mmCIF file of C-alpha atoms in Angstrom:
data_model
loop_
_atom_site.group_PDB
_atom_site.id
_atom_site.type_symbol
_atom_site.label_atom_id
_atom_site.label_comp_id
_atom_site.label_asym_id
_atom_site.label_seq_id
_atom_site.Cartn_x
_atom_site.Cartn_y
_atom_site.Cartn_z
ATOM 1 C CA MET A 1 130.874 202.986 123.731
ATOM 2 C CA VAL A 2 128.801 200.000 124.759
ATOM 3 C CA LEU A 3 129.199 198.755 128.335
ATOM 4 C CA LEU A 4 128.586 195.028 128.462
ATOM 5 C CA GLU A 5 128.462 192.171 130.936
ATOM 6 C CA SER A 6 131.574 190.024 130.987
ATOM 7 C CA GLU A 7 130.183 187.076 129.000
ATOM 8 C CA GLN A 8 128.763 189.338 126.348
ATOM 9 C CA PHE A 9 131.993 191.278 126.189
ATOM 10 C CA LEU A 10 133.937 188.081 125.524
ATOM 11 C CA THR A 11 131.512 187.083 122.775
ATOM 12 C CA GLU A 12 131.748 190.472 121.112
ATOM 13 C CA LEU A 13 135.524 190.483 121.481
ATOM 14 C CA THR A 14 135.650 187.154 119.659
ATOM 15 C CA ARG A 15 133.600 188.696 116.862
ATOM 16 C CA LEU A 16 136.009 191.618 116.653
ATOM 17 C CA PHE A 17 138.927 189.230 116.212
ATOM 18 C CA GLN A 18 137.063 187.313 113.526
ATOM 19 C CA LYS A 19 136.221 190.504 111.662
ATOM 20 C CA CYS A 20 139.845 191.641 111.667
ATOM 21 C CA ARG A 21 141.345 188.380 110.470
ATOM 22 C CA LEU A 22 142.209 189.528 106.956
ATOM 23 C CA SER A 23 143.011 193.151 107.660
ATOM 24 C CA GLY A 24 142.772 195.655 110.476
ATOM 25 C CA SER A 25 143.781 195.761 114.123
ATOM 26 C CA VAL A 26 142.109 194.950 117.393
ATOM 27 C CA PHE A 27 142.901 197.360 120.229
ATOM 28 C CA ILE A 28 142.424 196.302 123.825
ATOM 29 C CA THR A 29 142.815 198.859 126.602
ATOM 30 C CA LEU A 30 143.060 198.106 130.306
ATOM 31 C CA LYS A 31 142.998 200.599 133.154
ATOM 32 C CA LYS A 32 142.118 200.764 136.822
ATOM 33 C CA TRP A 33 138.497 201.659 137.333
ATOM 34 C CA CYS A 34 137.698 204.710 139.350
ATOM 35 C CA VAL A 35 134.388 205.481 140.931
ATOM 36 C CA PHE A 36 133.266 209.031 141.467
ATOM 37 C CA LEU A 37 132.000 209.642 144.994
ATOM 38 C CA ALA A 38 131.521 213.169 146.315
ATOM 39 C CA ASP A 39 131.108 214.000 150.020
ATOM 40 C CA ASP A 40 127.424 214.672 149.618
ATOM 41 C CA GLY A 41 126.758 211.306 148.049
ATOM 42 C CA ARG A 42 126.648 212.407 144.417
ATOM 43 C CA THR A 43 127.874 209.805 141.971
ATOM 44 C CA LYS A 44 128.290 212.090 138.967
ATOM 45 C CA PRO A 45 130.622 215.070 138.837
ATOM 46 C CA ILE A 46 129.191 218.548 138.206
ATOM 47 C CA PRO A 47 131.595 220.271 135.833
ATOM 48 C CA ARG A 48 132.916 223.348 137.594
ATOM 49 C CA LYS A 49 135.989 225.348 136.697
ATOM 50 C CA GLY A 50 138.931 224.650 138.901
ATOM 51 C CA SER A 51 137.270 222.167 141.201
ATOM 52 C CA VAL A 52 138.774 218.748 141.735
ATOM 53 C CA GLU A 53 136.111 216.473 143.071
ATOM 54 C CA GLY A 54 136.481 213.110 144.697
ATOM 55 C CA PHE A 55 137.516 210.348 142.360
ATOM 56 C CA GLU A 56 138.182 207.261 144.361
ATOM 57 C CA PRO A 57 140.010 204.353 142.818
ATOM 58 C CA SER A 58 137.637 201.463 143.249
ATOM 59 C CA ASP A 59 140.003 198.985 144.748
ATOM 60 C CA ASN A 60 138.794 195.861 143.062
ATOM 61 C CA LYS A 61 137.702 196.811 139.565
ATOM 62 C CA CYS A 62 139.272 197.586 136.253
ATOM 63 C CA LEU A 63 137.974 198.753 132.898
ATOM 64 C CA LEU A 64 138.581 196.725 129.774
ATOM 65 C CA ARG A 65 137.842 198.283 126.380
ATOM 66 C CA ALA A 66 138.133 196.813 122.905
ATOM 67 C CA THR A 67 137.733 198.264 119.434
ATOM 68 C CA ASP A 68 138.553 197.548 115.827
ATOM 69 C CA GLY A 69 138.579 201.241 114.998
ATOM 70 C CA LYS A 70 134.842 201.325 114.346
ATOM 71 C CA LYS A 71 132.950 199.243 116.863
ATOM 72 C CA LYS A 72 133.689 199.924 120.542
ATOM 73 C CA ILE A 73 132.867 197.676 123.477
ATOM 74 C CA SER A 74 133.778 197.778 127.130
ATOM 75 C CA THR A 75 133.279 195.956 130.392
ATOM 76 C CA VAL A 76 134.161 196.387 134.038
ATOM 77 C CA VAL A 77 136.085 193.484 135.538
ATOM 78 C CA SER A 78 135.930 192.817 139.253
ATOM 79 C CA SER A 79 138.187 190.565 141.291
ATOM 80 C CA LYS A 80 135.604 187.766 141.073
ATOM 81 C CA GLU A 81 135.579 187.815 137.295
ATOM 82 C CA VAL A 82 139.259 188.232 136.658
ATOM 83 C CA ASN A 83 139.685 184.504 136.056
ATOM 84 C CA LYS A 84 137.351 184.628 133.096
ATOM 85 C CA PHE A 85 139.646 187.161 131.558
ATOM 86 C CA GLN A 86 142.809 185.097 131.646
ATOM 87 C CA MET A 87 141.650 184.764 128.168
ATOM 88 C CA VAL A 88 143.526 186.707 125.758
ATOM 89 C CA SER A 89 146.030 184.010 124.952
ATOM 90 C CA PHE A 90 147.191 185.009 121.581
ATOM 91 C CA CYS A 91 149.119 182.347 119.813
ATOM 92 C CA CYS A 92 150.698 184.348 117.057
ATOM 93 C CA TYR A 93 153.207 182.531 114.996
ATOM 94 C CA VAL A 94 155.905 184.129 112.931
ATOM 95 C CA PRO A 95 154.246 185.290 109.684
ATOM 96 C CA PHE A 96 156.327 183.140 107.361
ATOM 97 C CA SER A 97 154.945 180.019 108.975
ATOM 98 C CA GLY A 98 151.636 181.094 107.482
ATOM 99 C CA GLN A 99 149.649 180.457 110.611
ATOM 100 C CA ALA A 100 148.234 182.622 113.308
ATOM 101 C CA SER A 101 145.530 181.695 115.708
ATOM 102 C CA ILE A 102 143.802 183.219 118.661
ATOM 103 C CA THR A 103 142.600 181.078 121.486
ATOM 104 C CA LEU A 104 140.289 182.410 124.101
ATOM 105 C CA ASN A 105 140.784 180.355 127.243
ATOM 106 C CA THR A 106 137.120 180.506 128.002
ATOM 107 C CA GLY A 107 136.794 177.889 125.317
ATOM 108 C CA LEU A 108 134.395 180.116 123.446
ATOM 109 C CA ILE A 109 136.012 180.059 120.103
ATOM 110 C CA GLN A 110 139.133 179.413 118.154
ATOM 111 C CA THR A 111 139.800 181.214 114.926
ATOM 112 C CA CYS A 112 142.507 180.072 112.523
ATOM 113 C CA MET B 1 157.997 207.059 122.524
ATOM 114 C CA PRO B 2 160.642 204.612 123.709
ATOM 115 C CA GLN B 3 160.372 201.288 121.935
ATOM 116 C CA PHE B 4 162.118 198.471 123.760
ATOM 117 C CA GLN B 5 164.143 195.773 122.041
ATOM 118 C CA THR B 6 164.083 193.287 124.899
ATOM 119 C CA TRP B 7 161.091 192.036 126.811
ATOM 120 C CA GLU B 8 162.948 192.146 130.162
ATOM 121 C CA GLU B 9 163.684 195.871 129.897
ATOM 122 C CA PHE B 10 160.159 196.649 128.788
ATOM 123 C CA SER B 11 158.419 194.645 131.501
ATOM 124 C CA ARG B 12 160.603 196.129 134.236
ATOM 125 C CA ALA B 13 160.009 199.689 133.061
ATOM 126 C CA ALA B 14 156.303 199.088 132.501
ATOM 127 C CA GLU B 15 155.760 197.574 135.925
ATOM 128 C CA LYS B 16 157.613 200.499 137.505
ATOM 129 C CA LEU B 17 155.495 202.991 135.578
ATOM 130 C CA TYR B 18 152.254 201.345 136.637
ATOM 131 C CA LEU B 19 153.246 201.064 140.297
ATOM 132 C CA ALA B 20 154.339 204.720 140.388
ATOM 133 C CA ASP B 21 150.737 205.769 139.828
ATOM 134 C CA PRO B 22 148.209 202.990 139.200
ATOM 135 C CA MET B 23 145.387 205.427 138.541
ATOM 136 C CA LYS B 24 147.168 207.223 135.738
ATOM 137 C CA ALA B 25 148.662 204.281 133.904
ATOM 138 C CA ARG B 26 146.867 202.324 131.188
ATOM 139 C CA VAL B 27 147.804 199.346 129.062
ATOM 140 C CA VAL B 28 146.981 199.108 125.360
ATOM 141 C CA LEU B 29 147.312 195.972 123.259
ATOM 142 C CA LYS B 30 147.194 196.140 119.474
ATOM 143 C CA TYR B 31 146.845 192.896 117.572
ATOM 144 C CA ARG B 32 147.077 192.564 113.796
ATOM 145 C CA HIS B 33 146.232 189.118 112.508
ATOM 146 C CA SER B 34 147.186 190.064 108.941
ATOM 147 C CA ASP B 35 150.728 190.927 110.065
ATOM 148 C CA GLY B 36 150.858 188.411 112.880
ATOM 149 C CA SER B 37 152.087 191.203 115.134
ATOM 150 C CA LEU B 38 151.275 192.199 118.687
ATOM 151 C CA CYS B 39 152.179 195.507 120.265
ATOM 152 C CA ILE B 40 151.863 196.361 123.969
ATOM 153 C CA LYS B 41 151.998 199.946 125.222
ATOM 154 C CA VAL B 42 152.021 201.140 128.831
ATOM 155 C CA THR B 43 151.617 204.862 129.378
ATOM 156 C CA ASP B 44 150.672 207.427 132.011
ATOM 157 C CA ASP B 45 150.165 210.121 129.365
ATOM 158 C CA LEU B 46 153.613 211.514 130.137
ATOM 159 C CA VAL B 47 155.851 208.548 129.499
ATOM 160 C CA CYS B 48 155.007 205.965 126.852
ATOM 161 C CA LEU B 49 156.635 202.534 126.701
ATOM 162 C CA VAL B 50 156.137 200.258 123.712
ATOM 163 C CA TYR B 51 157.116 196.692 122.844
ATOM 164 C CA ARG B 52 156.343 195.119 119.474
ATOM 165 C CA THR B 53 156.690 191.516 118.453
ATOM 166 C CA ASP B 54 155.713 188.812 115.996
ATOM 167 C CA GLN B 55 157.236 185.949 117.962
ATOM 168 C CA ALA B 56 155.104 183.328 119.665
ATOM 169 C CA GLN B 57 157.378 183.176 122.718
ATOM 170 C CA ASP B 58 156.917 186.914 123.336
ATOM 171 C CA VAL B 59 153.187 186.634 122.916
ATOM 172 C CA LYS B 60 152.949 184.299 125.889
ATOM 173 C CA LYS B 61 154.994 186.720 127.993
ATOM 174 C CA ILE B 62 152.822 189.653 126.966
ATOM 175 C CA GLU B 63 149.673 187.735 127.801
ATOM 176 C CA LYS B 64 151.044 186.760 131.222
ATOM 177 C CA PHE B 65 152.120 190.341 131.907
ATOM 178 C CA HIS B 66 148.718 191.677 130.865
ATOM 179 C CA SER B 67 147.004 189.212 133.200
ATOM 180 C CA GLN B 68 149.307 190.144 136.055
ATOM 181 C CA LEU B 69 148.547 193.833 135.571
ATOM 182 C CA MET B 70 144.842 193.089 135.533
ATOM 183 C CA ARG B 71 145.184 191.170 138.798
ATOM 184 C CA LEU B 72 147.118 194.057 140.329
ATOM 185 C CA MET B 73 144.344 196.443 139.368
ATOM 186 C CA VAL B 74 141.597 194.350 140.945
ATOM 187 C CA ALA B 75 143.574 193.457 144.062
ATOM 188 C CA LYS B 76 141.848 194.652 147.197
ATOM 189 C CA GLU B 77 144.850 195.938 149.104
ATOM 190 C CA SER B 78 147.399 198.207 147.576
ATOM 191 C CA ARG B 79 150.428 196.024 147.654
ATOM 192 C CA SER B 80 153.112 195.600 145.141
ATOM 193 C CA VAL B 81 153.164 192.104 143.763
ATOM 194 C CA ALA B 82 156.500 191.015 142.468
ATOM 195 C CA MET B 83 156.054 190.258 138.817
ATOM 196 C CA GLU B 84 158.198 187.631 137.248
ATOM 197 C CA THR B 85 159.923 188.350 134.027
ATOM 198 C CA ASP B 86 160.713 185.327 131.922
#
């Protein structure tokens, strides 16, 4: 899983959509980001049976992942960047009309 | 895996599921250009809610909903934002 910066993530996501135009699916997963912070300042959990260590929901971040089944990319979105990600405006038309297009609001690319 | 037939029912149930435990819930979008279909799933690994569509009008609603959820997740205070259903 490759963790990318937001701009790079959007570029790679565009590529994923282009690759899957003729066949295949693009999966996008979104979840609240949680930061591990133990009392003694550790930022990585030590696996121990039965212990539940301190996962704190980081109040202003979320994790966005994308994959086409083979390539995986991810990015962490903070409240400052969330506007960049008002992006995934799919404009899918009913199949019989023969057209489907994806517009990324960032203006990066349009695939038809 | 309950699949909803109307967007209103799905979005209400999905919002409720997320707000019940924001840390457990995740949102998955599956887009197939070849079929022109979009599927949105909201789950907390116990309950799984799915809505599928190939209609342009639903796509806009899904996109808006997805953005609203993202904003909820990055909001600084834990407050419940009323989400509009079209």
